[in-house]
Amino acid sequence: MKYAVIGDPISHSLSPIMHNANFEALGMEASYEALHVPINDFHRIREIIEEKQLDGFNITIPHKERIIPYLDEIDEQSRAVGAVNTVKIVNNRWIGYNTDGLGYLTGLKQIYPDVANAYILILGAGGASKGIANELSNYVQPKLTVGNRTMNRFESWNLDINAISLKEAENYLDEFDIIINTTSAGLNDNTESVISLENLSPNSLVSDIVYIPYKTPFLKIAESKGNHIHNGLDMFVYQGAESFKIWTGKQPNIQEMKYAVLKKLQGE
Ligand code: ATR
């Protein structure tokens, strides 16, 4: 069996290390590689993948939306989110899935078992936020709250959520059990937290979907206040685990997947 991840840039992707560690742990004869596909070549994506004779592939930035017109089928979650991160190829038919939201929720449950009853604030209203909100809204009892810098981003949302500004998020912060940052503030040497954490309750879990850096400014501030923090590593591992289940119908070795990524992150 042959798999890959496509994206641009792609050379730093940890997906090959993670999936190959899983194949090895399960004694499977399978391979997973990183394929650099620039936007300008994307119109040839069917050819590129067919040449490689893949059984499935993952899609990462910047192609998660661009892949959709090339699919033969798309699942409900991908349709709702408007983005696909996993394609399964069966008899040359391409079926699109999105495992990011489920990956995030599965990771979150490990450290916050009572997610179903939590009051949750999601910061950001981009593609990543939509995927997570869509998955959480099927599982969590209290209505979700989503805070964003630009309110007109919510116009394309058809989920039943409370949409608030970042200022309101700061003011009502202590009402939430779990606060999830999906914004790109705090990336690329930006040392600012997306919102002030002045009103943070000491009992809240503070979560970020990013794991490089391992602790974003948002997580560092929360940790310095003594809060329990959770980065995006689990989301990455579980989205990969869900892709593997879709491709093979088998249960992955999650521990080996996570260990392989951690080892690489620690430079070993
Ligand atoms: P993704 O698909 O990864 O979610 P995206 O669709 O580009 O990426 O969305 C980025 C999110 O980060 C948006 O919610 C964006 O807010 P706007 O809708 O107001 O642009 C948010 N974001 C990015 N930089 C930010 C910053 N410095 N402060 C606050 N929000 C920021």
PDB file of C-alpha atoms and ligand atoms in Angstrom:
ATOM      1  CA  MET A   1       0.000   0.000   0.000  1.00  0.00           C
ATOM      2  CA  LYS A   2       1.289   3.476  -0.860  1.00  0.00           C
ATOM      3  CA  TYR A   3       0.330   6.783   0.698  1.00  0.00           C
ATOM      4  CA  ALA A   4       1.546  10.393   0.668  1.00  0.00           C
ATOM      5  CA  VAL A   5       0.872  13.909   1.852  1.00  0.00           C
ATOM      6  CA  ILE A   6       0.658  16.713  -0.698  1.00  0.00           C
ATOM      7  CA  GLY A   7       1.279  20.365   0.074  1.00  0.00           C
ATOM      8  CA  ASP A   8       3.481  23.390  -0.549  1.00  0.00           C
ATOM      9  CA  PRO A   9       5.749  23.713   1.375  1.00  0.00           C
ATOM     10  CA  ILE A  10       5.949  20.064   2.418  1.00  0.00           C
ATOM     11  CA  SER A  11       9.586  19.166   3.218  1.00  0.00           C
ATOM     12  CA  HIS A  12       9.112  19.759   6.960  1.00  0.00           C
ATOM     13  CA  SER A  13       5.949  17.656   7.213  1.00  0.00           C
ATOM     14  CA  LEU A  14       6.071  15.132  10.059  1.00  0.00           C
ATOM     15  CA  SER A  15       3.335  12.999   8.483  1.00  0.00           C
ATOM     16  CA  PRO A  16       5.756  10.577   6.733  1.00  0.00           C
ATOM     17  CA  ILE A  17       7.661   9.893   9.969  1.00  0.00           C
ATOM     18  CA  MET A  18       4.410   9.407  11.876  1.00  0.00           C
ATOM     19  CA  HIS A  19       2.701   7.105   9.359  1.00  0.00           C
ATOM     20  CA  ASN A  20       5.810   5.058   8.585  1.00  0.00           C
ATOM     21  CA  ALA A  21       6.332   4.482  12.331  1.00  0.00           C
ATOM     22  CA  ASN A  22       2.779   3.159  12.510  1.00  0.00           C
ATOM     23  CA  PHE A  23       3.241   0.855   9.480  1.00  0.00           C
ATOM     24  CA  GLU A  24       6.401  -0.509  11.036  1.00  0.00           C
ATOM     25  CA  ALA A  25       4.767  -1.023  14.444  1.00  0.00           C
ATOM     26  CA  LEU A  26       1.943  -2.980  12.777  1.00  0.00           C
ATOM     27  CA  GLY A  27       4.330  -4.942  10.535  1.00  0.00           C
ATOM     28  CA  MET A  28       2.639  -3.591   7.396  1.00  0.00           C
ATOM     29  CA  GLU A  29       4.318  -3.410   4.012  1.00  0.00           C
ATOM     30  CA  ALA A  30       3.327   0.157   3.262  1.00  0.00           C
ATOM     31  CA  SER A  31       5.016   3.476   2.580  1.00  0.00           C
ATOM     32  CA  TYR A  32       4.169   7.131   3.057  1.00  0.00           C
ATOM     33  CA  GLU A  33       6.011  10.014   1.395  1.00  0.00           C
ATOM     34  CA  ALA A  34       5.841  13.816   1.185  1.00  0.00           C
ATOM     35  CA  LEU A  35       4.960  15.117  -2.291  1.00  0.00           C
ATOM     36  CA  HIS A  36       5.661  18.725  -3.139  1.00  0.00           C
ATOM     37  CA  VAL A  37       2.801  19.980  -5.320  1.00  0.00           C
ATOM     38  CA  PRO A  38       2.939  23.732  -6.054  1.00  0.00           C
ATOM     39  CA  ILE A  39      -0.311  25.568  -6.827  1.00  0.00           C
ATOM     40  CA  ASN A  40       0.727  25.969 -10.481  1.00  0.00           C
ATOM     41  CA  ASP A  41       0.917  22.181 -10.931  1.00  0.00           C
ATOM     42  CA  PHE A  42      -2.322  21.445  -9.155  1.00  0.00           C
ATOM     43  CA  HIS A  43      -4.389  21.083 -12.331  1.00  0.00           C
ATOM     44  CA  ARG A  44      -2.305  17.914 -12.978  1.00  0.00           C
ATOM     45  CA  ILE A  45      -3.072  16.411  -9.566  1.00  0.00           C
ATOM     46  CA  ARG A  46      -4.890  13.321 -10.902  1.00  0.00           C
ATOM     47  CA  GLU A  47      -1.932  12.521 -13.171  1.00  0.00           C
ATOM     48  CA  ILE A  48       0.633  13.161 -10.424  1.00  0.00           C
ATOM     49  CA  ILE A  49      -1.131  10.839  -8.006  1.00  0.00           C
ATOM     50  CA  GLU A  50      -1.925   8.166 -10.608  1.00  0.00           C
ATOM     51  CA  GLU A  51       1.754   7.993 -11.600  1.00  0.00           C
ATOM     52  CA  LYS A  52       2.604   7.231  -7.993  1.00  0.00           C
ATOM     53  CA  GLN A  53      -0.102   4.528  -7.779  1.00  0.00           C
ATOM     54  CA  LEU A  54      -1.226   5.680  -4.365  1.00  0.00           C
ATOM     55  CA  ASP A  55      -3.991   4.058  -2.329  1.00  0.00           C
ATOM     56  CA  GLY A  56      -4.713   7.311  -0.544  1.00  0.00           C
ATOM     57  CA  PHE A  57      -3.195  10.625   0.466  1.00  0.00           C
ATOM     58  CA  ASN A  58      -3.421  13.525   2.879  1.00  0.00           C
ATOM     59  CA  ILE A  59      -3.747  17.129   1.805  1.00  0.00           C
ATOM     60  CA  THR A  60      -2.253  20.013   3.712  1.00  0.00           C
ATOM     61  CA  ILE A  61      -1.781  23.769   3.290  1.00  0.00           C
ATOM     62  CA  PRO A  62      -2.565  25.322   0.823  1.00  0.00           C
ATOM     63  CA  HIS A  63      -4.619  22.661  -1.033  1.00  0.00           C
ATOM     64  CA  LYS A  64      -7.381  21.524   1.368  1.00  0.00           C
ATOM     65  CA  GLU A  65     -10.057  23.448  -0.554  1.00  0.00           C
ATOM     66  CA  ARG A  66      -8.437  23.221  -3.988  1.00  0.00           C
ATOM     67  CA  ILE A  67      -8.713  19.409  -4.039  1.00  0.00           C
ATOM     68  CA  ILE A  68     -12.519  19.373  -3.887  1.00  0.00           C
ATOM     69  CA  PRO A  69     -13.323  19.700  -7.641  1.00  0.00           C
ATOM     70  CA  TYR A  70     -11.047  16.701  -8.363  1.00  0.00           C
ATOM     71  CA  LEU A  71     -12.960  14.309  -6.073  1.00  0.00           C
ATOM     72  CA  ASP A  72     -15.576  11.743  -7.116  1.00  0.00           C
ATOM     73  CA  GLU A  73     -17.226  11.763  -3.681  1.00  0.00           C
ATOM     74  CA  ILE A  74     -16.997  13.900  -0.555  1.00  0.00           C
ATOM     75  CA  ASP A  75     -18.151  13.062   2.981  1.00  0.00           C
ATOM     76  CA  GLU A  76     -20.536  15.156   5.061  1.00  0.00           C
ATOM     77  CA  GLN A  77     -17.927  16.700   7.382  1.00  0.00           C
ATOM     78  CA  SER A  78     -15.749  17.843   4.438  1.00  0.00           C
ATOM     79  CA  ARG A  79     -18.775  19.293   2.690  1.00  0.00           C
ATOM     80  CA  ALA A  80     -19.819  21.213   5.813  1.00  0.00           C
ATOM     81  CA  VAL A  81     -16.309  22.556   6.379  1.00  0.00           C
ATOM     82  CA  GLY A  82     -15.468  23.110   2.702  1.00  0.00           C
ATOM     83  CA  ALA A  83     -12.081  21.417   3.080  1.00  0.00           C
ATOM     84  CA  VAL A  84     -10.612  17.925   2.694  1.00  0.00           C
ATOM     85  CA  ASN A  85      -7.484  16.513   4.368  1.00  0.00           C
ATOM     86  CA  THR A  86      -7.797  12.826   3.416  1.00  0.00           C
ATOM     87  CA  VAL A  87      -8.480  11.076   0.113  1.00  0.00           C
ATOM     88  CA  LYS A  88      -9.096   7.345  -0.187  1.00  0.00           C
ATOM     89  CA  ILE A  89      -8.632   5.888  -3.691  1.00  0.00           C
ATOM     90  CA  VAL A  90     -10.778   2.860  -4.531  1.00  0.00           C
ATOM     91  CA  ASN A  91     -10.794   1.587  -8.132  1.00  0.00           C
ATOM     92  CA  ASN A  92      -9.574   4.989  -9.299  1.00  0.00           C
ATOM     93  CA  ARG A  93     -12.421   6.747  -7.480  1.00  0.00           C
ATOM     94  CA  TRP A  94     -11.323   9.557  -5.166  1.00  0.00           C
ATOM     95  CA  ILE A  95     -13.320   9.895  -1.927  1.00  0.00           C
ATOM     96  CA  GLY A  96     -12.664  12.953   0.250  1.00  0.00           C
ATOM     97  CA  TYR A  97     -12.821  13.114   4.056  1.00  0.00           C
ATOM     98  CA  ASN A  98     -11.851  15.619   6.709  1.00  0.00           C
ATOM     99  CA  THR A  99     -10.362  14.123   9.887  1.00  0.00           C
ATOM    100  CA  ASP A 100      -9.055  17.372  11.438  1.00  0.00           C
ATOM    101  CA  GLY A 101     -12.106  18.074  13.605  1.00  0.00           C
ATOM    102  CA  LEU A 102     -12.468  14.479  14.812  1.00  0.00           C
ATOM    103  CA  GLY A 103      -8.705  14.359  15.390  1.00  0.00           C
ATOM    104  CA  TYR A 104      -8.939  17.445  17.569  1.00  0.00           C
ATOM    105  CA  LEU A 105     -11.949  16.150  19.547  1.00  0.00           C
ATOM    106  CA  THR A 106     -10.371  12.728  20.132  1.00  0.00           C
ATOM    107  CA  GLY A 107      -7.210  14.366  21.487  1.00  0.00           C
ATOM    108  CA  LEU A 108      -9.201  16.754  23.665  1.00  0.00           C
ATOM    109  CA  LYS A 109     -11.192  13.907  25.261  1.00  0.00           C
ATOM    110  CA  GLN A 110      -7.949  12.306  26.455  1.00  0.00           C
ATOM    111  CA  ILE A 111      -7.153  15.255  28.693  1.00  0.00           C
ATOM    112  CA  TYR A 112     -10.665  16.591  29.359  1.00  0.00           C
ATOM    113  CA  PRO A 113     -12.946  13.549  29.545  1.00  0.00           C
ATOM    114  CA  ASP A 114     -16.117  15.562  30.234  1.00  0.00           C
ATOM    115  CA  VAL A 115     -15.926  17.583  26.988  1.00  0.00           C
ATOM    116  CA  ALA A 116     -19.601  16.843  26.348  1.00  0.00           C
ATOM    117  CA  ASN A 117     -20.650  19.167  29.193  1.00  0.00           C
ATOM    118  CA  ALA A 118     -18.005  21.864  28.777  1.00  0.00           C
ATOM    119  CA  TYR A 119     -18.601  25.521  27.946  1.00  0.00           C
ATOM    120  CA  ILE A 120     -16.205  26.055  25.062  1.00  0.00           C
ATOM    121  CA  LEU A 121     -14.799  29.174  23.431  1.00  0.00           C
ATOM    122  CA  ILE A 122     -13.085  28.804  20.060  1.00  0.00           C
ATOM    123  CA  LEU A 123     -10.913  31.721  18.911  1.00  0.00           C
ATOM    124  CA  GLY A 124     -10.723  32.205  15.132  1.00  0.00           C
ATOM    125  CA  ALA A 125     -13.222  31.582  12.354  1.00  0.00           C
ATOM    126  CA  GLY A 126     -11.053  30.190   9.527  1.00  0.00           C
ATOM    127  CA  GLY A 127     -11.041  26.690   8.071  1.00  0.00           C
ATOM    128  CA  ALA A 128      -9.473  25.046  11.113  1.00  0.00           C
ATOM    129  CA  SER A 129     -12.000  26.634  13.454  1.00  0.00           C
ATOM    130  CA  LYS A 130     -14.920  25.584  11.258  1.00  0.00           C
ATOM    131  CA  GLY A 131     -13.758  21.944  11.217  1.00  0.00           C
ATOM    132  CA  ILE A 132     -13.385  21.818  14.989  1.00  0.00           C
ATOM    133  CA  ALA A 133     -16.646  23.699  15.646  1.00  0.00           C
ATOM    134  CA  ASN A 134     -18.517  21.384  13.311  1.00  0.00           C
ATOM    135  CA  GLU A 135     -17.229  18.274  15.076  1.00  0.00           C
ATOM    136  CA  LEU A 136     -17.666  19.665  18.615  1.00  0.00           C
ATOM    137  CA  SER A 137     -21.198  20.888  17.901  1.00  0.00           C
ATOM    138  CA  ASN A 138     -22.318  17.280  17.312  1.00  0.00           C
ATOM    139  CA  TYR A 139     -20.896  16.181  20.641  1.00  0.00           C
ATOM    140  CA  VAL A 140     -20.963  19.020  23.175  1.00  0.00           C
ATOM    141  CA  GLN A 141     -24.234  19.887  24.983  1.00  0.00           C
ATOM    142  CA  PRO A 142     -23.818  23.639  25.702  1.00  0.00           C
ATOM    143  CA  LYS A 143     -23.872  25.880  22.633  1.00  0.00           C
ATOM    144  CA  LEU A 144     -20.374  26.681  21.367  1.00  0.00           C
ATOM    145  CA  THR A 145     -19.037  30.232  21.389  1.00  0.00           C
ATOM    146  CA  VAL A 146     -16.698  31.379  18.612  1.00  0.00           C
ATOM    147  CA  GLY A 147     -14.742  34.640  18.847  1.00  0.00           C
ATOM    148  CA  ASN A 148     -13.166  36.310  15.849  1.00  0.00           C
ATOM    149  CA  ARG A 149     -11.397  39.557  14.955  1.00  0.00           C
ATOM    150  CA  THR A 150     -13.533  40.100  11.832  1.00  0.00           C
ATOM    151  CA  MET A 151     -17.248  39.559  12.419  1.00  0.00           C
ATOM    152  CA  ASN A 152     -18.208  39.196   8.738  1.00  0.00           C
ATOM    153  CA  ARG A 153     -16.258  35.899   8.669  1.00  0.00           C
ATOM    154  CA  PHE A 154     -19.326  34.364  10.312  1.00  0.00           C
ATOM    155  CA  GLU A 155     -21.549  35.137   7.323  1.00  0.00           C
ATOM    156  CA  SER A 156     -20.563  31.855   5.649  1.00  0.00           C
ATOM    157  CA  TRP A 157     -21.184  29.834   8.843  1.00  0.00           C
ATOM    158  CA  ASN A 158     -24.400  27.863   9.091  1.00  0.00           C
ATOM    159  CA  LEU A 159     -23.722  26.337  12.517  1.00  0.00           C
ATOM    160  CA  ASP A 160     -25.771  27.277  15.583  1.00  0.00           C
ATOM    161  CA  ILE A 161     -23.066  29.051  17.626  1.00  0.00           C
ATOM    162  CA  ASN A 162     -22.687  32.248  19.654  1.00  0.00           C
ATOM    163  CA  ALA A 163     -20.510  34.519  17.492  1.00  0.00           C
ATOM    164  CA  ILE A 164     -18.633  37.158  19.511  1.00  0.00           C
ATOM    165  CA  SER A 165     -15.802  39.661  19.039  1.00  0.00           C
ATOM    166  CA  LEU A 166     -12.327  39.146  20.515  1.00  0.00           C
ATOM    167  CA  LYS A 167     -13.049  41.995  22.964  1.00  0.00           C
ATOM    168  CA  GLU A 168     -16.137  40.139  24.209  1.00  0.00           C
ATOM    169  CA  ALA A 169     -14.075  36.952  24.413  1.00  0.00           C
ATOM    170  CA  GLU A 170     -11.609  38.768  26.691  1.00  0.00           C
ATOM    171  CA  ASN A 171     -14.402  40.153  28.869  1.00  0.00           C
ATOM    172  CA  TYR A 172     -16.287  36.849  29.312  1.00  0.00           C
ATOM    173  CA  LEU A 173     -13.218  34.599  29.378  1.00  0.00           C
ATOM    174  CA  ASP A 174     -13.825  33.243  32.886  1.00  0.00           C
ATOM    175  CA  GLU A 175     -17.141  31.690  31.801  1.00  0.00           C
ATOM    176  CA  PHE A 176     -15.463  29.022  29.668  1.00  0.00           C
ATOM    177  CA  ASP A 177     -14.143  25.607  30.732  1.00  0.00           C
ATOM    178  CA  ILE A 178     -12.109  25.164  27.549  1.00  0.00           C
ATOM    179  CA  ILE A 179     -10.588  27.909  25.377  1.00  0.00           C
ATOM    180  CA  ILE A 180      -9.225  26.840  21.998  1.00  0.00           C
ATOM    181  CA  ASN A 181      -6.992  29.047  19.848  1.00  0.00           C
ATOM    182  CA  THR A 182      -7.242  28.271  16.124  1.00  0.00           C
ATOM    183  CA  THR A 183      -5.915  31.644  14.911  1.00  0.00           C
ATOM    184  CA  SER A 184      -2.529  32.097  13.324  1.00  0.00           C
ATOM    185  CA  ALA A 185      -1.668  34.895  15.781  1.00  0.00           C
ATOM    186  CA  GLY A 186       1.388  33.647  17.674  1.00  0.00           C
ATOM    187  CA  LEU A 187       2.977  31.997  14.655  1.00  0.00           C
ATOM    188  CA  ASN A 188       6.034  33.183  12.705  1.00  0.00           C
ATOM    189  CA  ASP A 189       7.881  34.984  15.514  1.00  0.00           C
ATOM    190  CA  ASN A 190       4.747  36.828  16.576  1.00  0.00           C
ATOM    191  CA  THR A 191       5.058  37.004  20.342  1.00  0.00           C
ATOM    192  CA  GLU A 192       1.561  38.368  20.987  1.00  0.00           C
ATOM    193  CA  SER A 193      -1.230  36.244  22.422  1.00  0.00           C
ATOM    194  CA  VAL A 194      -4.408  36.458  20.317  1.00  0.00           C
ATOM    195  CA  ILE A 195      -6.359  37.869  23.284  1.00  0.00           C
ATOM    196  CA  SER A 196      -5.528  39.088  26.769  1.00  0.00           C
ATOM    197  CA  LEU A 197      -5.815  36.265  29.314  1.00  0.00           C
ATOM    198  CA  GLU A 198      -6.317  38.635  32.220  1.00  0.00           C
ATOM    199  CA  ASN A 199      -9.791  37.279  33.009  1.00  0.00           C
ATOM    200  CA  LEU A 200      -8.859  33.613  32.641  1.00  0.00           C
ATOM    201  CA  SER A 201     -10.297  31.316  35.327  1.00  0.00           C
ATOM    202  CA  PRO A 202      -7.608  29.120  36.938  1.00  0.00           C
ATOM    203  CA  ASN A 203      -9.768  26.048  36.204  1.00  0.00           C
ATOM    204  CA  SER A 204      -9.980  26.525  32.443  1.00  0.00           C
ATOM    205  CA  LEU A 205      -8.135  24.272  30.035  1.00  0.00           C
ATOM    206  CA  VAL A 206      -6.269  26.368  27.448  1.00  0.00           C
ATOM    207  CA  SER A 207      -5.713  24.671  24.105  1.00  0.00           C
ATOM    208  CA  ASP A 208      -4.033  25.579  20.812  1.00  0.00           C
ATOM    209  CA  ILE A 209      -4.077  23.678  17.515  1.00  0.00           C
ATOM    210  CA  VAL A 210      -0.422  24.578  16.874  1.00  0.00           C
ATOM    211  CA  TYR A 211       2.474  22.365  18.037  1.00  0.00           C
ATOM    212  CA  ILE A 212       5.378  24.101  16.260  1.00  0.00           C
ATOM    213  CA  PRO A 213       6.262  26.115  18.314  1.00  0.00           C
ATOM    214  CA  TYR A 214       5.424  23.567  21.018  1.00  0.00           C
ATOM    215  CA  LYS A 215       3.997  26.369  23.166  1.00  0.00           C
ATOM    216  CA  THR A 216       2.528  29.407  21.400  1.00  0.00           C
ATOM    217  CA  PRO A 217       2.557  32.774  23.241  1.00  0.00           C
ATOM    218  CA  PHE A 218      -1.114  32.050  24.089  1.00  0.00           C
ATOM    219  CA  LEU A 219      -0.178  28.753  25.792  1.00  0.00           C
ATOM    220  CA  LYS A 220       2.904  30.214  27.490  1.00  0.00           C
ATOM    221  CA  ILE A 221       0.871  32.958  29.142  1.00  0.00           C
ATOM    222  CA  ALA A 222      -1.799  30.472  30.242  1.00  0.00           C
ATOM    223  CA  GLU A 223       0.861  28.164  31.672  1.00  0.00           C
ATOM    224  CA  SER A 224       2.520  31.028  33.542  1.00  0.00           C
ATOM    225  CA  LYS A 225      -0.844  31.666  35.219  1.00  0.00           C
ATOM    226  CA  GLY A 226      -0.886  28.028  36.387  1.00  0.00           C
ATOM    227  CA  ASN A 227      -3.538  26.812  33.903  1.00  0.00           C
ATOM    228  CA  HIS A 228      -3.617  23.380  32.359  1.00  0.00           C
ATOM    229  CA  ILE A 229      -2.496  23.687  28.704  1.00  0.00           C
ATOM    230  CA  HIS A 230      -2.829  21.457  25.630  1.00  0.00           C
ATOM    231  CA  ASN A 231      -1.046  21.982  22.299  1.00  0.00           C
ATOM    232  CA  GLY A 232      -1.892  20.729  18.812  1.00  0.00           C
ATOM    233  CA  LEU A 233       0.254  17.592  18.839  1.00  0.00           C
ATOM    234  CA  ASP A 234      -2.657  15.311  19.755  1.00  0.00           C
ATOM    235  CA  MET A 235      -4.775  16.822  16.977  1.00  0.00           C
ATOM    236  CA  PHE A 236      -2.005  16.080  14.483  1.00  0.00           C
ATOM    237  CA  VAL A 237      -1.565  12.500  15.677  1.00  0.00           C
ATOM    238  CA  TYR A 238      -5.297  11.705  15.826  1.00  0.00           C
ATOM    239  CA  GLN A 239      -6.116  13.258  12.449  1.00  0.00           C
ATOM    240  CA  GLY A 240      -3.437  10.942  11.030  1.00  0.00           C
ATOM    241  CA  ALA A 241      -4.844   8.003  12.983  1.00  0.00           C
ATOM    242  CA  GLU A 242      -8.313   8.656  11.562  1.00  0.00           C
ATOM    243  CA  SER A 243      -6.903   8.874   8.002  1.00  0.00           C
ATOM    244  CA  PHE A 244      -5.201   5.510   8.528  1.00  0.00           C
ATOM    245  CA  LYS A 245      -8.478   3.959   9.721  1.00  0.00           C
ATOM    246  CA  ILE A 246     -10.282   5.294   6.630  1.00  0.00           C
ATOM    247  CA  TRP A 247      -7.619   3.904   4.289  1.00  0.00           C
ATOM    248  CA  THR A 248      -7.142   0.483   5.876  1.00  0.00           C
ATOM    249  CA  GLY A 249     -10.027  -0.254   8.257  1.00  0.00           C
ATOM    250  CA  LYS A 250      -7.355  -1.173  10.845  1.00  0.00           C
ATOM    251  CA  GLN A 251      -6.627   0.312  14.281  1.00  0.00           C
ATOM    252  CA  PRO A 252      -3.374   2.320  14.304  1.00  0.00           C
ATOM    253  CA  ASN A 253      -0.663   2.214  16.967  1.00  0.00           C
ATOM    254  CA  ILE A 254      -1.258   5.723  18.318  1.00  0.00           C
ATOM    255  CA  GLN A 255       1.538   5.536  20.880  1.00  0.00           C
ATOM    256  CA  GLU A 256       4.166   4.778  18.255  1.00  0.00           C
ATOM    257  CA  MET A 257       2.811   7.537  16.014  1.00  0.00           C
ATOM    258  CA  LYS A 258       3.028  10.119  18.786  1.00  0.00           C
ATOM    259  CA  TYR A 259       6.415   8.892  19.967  1.00  0.00           C
ATOM    260  CA  ALA A 260       7.876   9.169  16.434  1.00  0.00           C
ATOM    261  CA  VAL A 261       6.699  12.783  16.129  1.00  0.00           C
ATOM    262  CA  LEU A 262       7.900  13.739  19.605  1.00  0.00           C
ATOM    263  CA  LYS A 263      11.310  12.198  18.947  1.00  0.00           C
ATOM    264  CA  LYS A 264      11.637  14.234  15.755  1.00  0.00           C
ATOM    265  CA  LEU A 265      10.475  17.426  17.484  1.00  0.00           C
ATOM    266  CA  GLN A 266      13.082  16.889  20.187  1.00  0.00           C
ATOM    267  CA  GLY A 267      15.734  16.573  17.476  1.00  0.00           C
ATOM    268  CA  GLU A 268      16.699  12.973  18.237  1.00  0.00           C
TER     269      GLU A 268
HETATM  270  P1  ATR B   1      -7.031  28.368   8.980  1.00  0.00           P
HETATM  271  O1  ATR B   1      -7.600  27.672   7.786  1.00  0.00           O
HETATM  272  O2  ATR B   1      -5.728  27.803   9.474  1.00  0.00           O
HETATM  273  O3  ATR B   1      -8.028  28.498  10.088  1.00  0.00           O
HETATM  274  P2  ATR B   1      -7.468  31.038   7.967  1.00  0.00           P
HETATM  275  O4  ATR B   1      -8.674  30.570   7.268  1.00  0.00           O
HETATM  276  O5  ATR B   1      -6.511  31.931   7.263  1.00  0.00           O
HETATM  277  O6  ATR B   1      -6.589  29.827   8.503  1.00  0.00           O
HETATM  278  O7  ATR B   1      -7.953  31.755   9.341  1.00  0.00           O
HETATM  279  C1  ATR B   1      -7.063  32.402  10.173  1.00  0.00           C
HETATM  280  C2  ATR B   1      -7.785  32.828  11.456  1.00  0.00           C
HETATM  281  O8  ATR B   1      -6.832  33.480  12.305  1.00  0.00           O
HETATM  282  C3  ATR B   1      -8.888  33.855  11.209  1.00  0.00           C
HETATM  283  O9  ATR B   1      -9.898  33.653  12.185  1.00  0.00           O
HETATM  284  C4  ATR B   1      -8.160  35.189  11.456  1.00  0.00           C
HETATM  285  O10 ATR B   1      -9.000  36.238  11.850  1.00  0.00           O
HETATM  286  P3  ATR B   1      -9.744  37.157  10.743  1.00  0.00           P
HETATM  287  O11 ATR B   1     -10.908  36.338  10.228  1.00  0.00           O
HETATM  288  O12 ATR B   1     -10.172  38.354  11.499  1.00  0.00           O
HETATM  289  O13 ATR B   1      -8.716  37.436   9.678  1.00  0.00           O
HETATM  290  C5  ATR B   1      -7.279  34.785  12.612  1.00  0.00           C
HETATM  291  N1  ATR B   1      -6.105  35.655  12.803  1.00  0.00           N
HETATM  292  C6  ATR B   1      -4.960  35.644  12.082  1.00  0.00           C
HETATM  293  N2  ATR B   1      -4.079  36.543  12.579  1.00  0.00           N
HETATM  294  C7  ATR B   1      -4.690  37.130  13.648  1.00  0.00           C
HETATM  295  C8  ATR B   1      -4.301  38.128  14.609  1.00  0.00           C
HETATM  296  N3  ATR B   1      -3.085  38.693  14.560  1.00  0.00           N
HETATM  297  N4  ATR B   1      -5.184  38.473  15.564  1.00  0.00           N
HETATM  298  C9  ATR B   1      -6.415  37.892  15.633  1.00  0.00           C
HETATM  299  N5  ATR B   1      -6.843  36.943  14.773  1.00  0.00           N
HETATM  300  C10 ATR B   1      -5.996  36.560  13.796  1.00  0.00           C
END
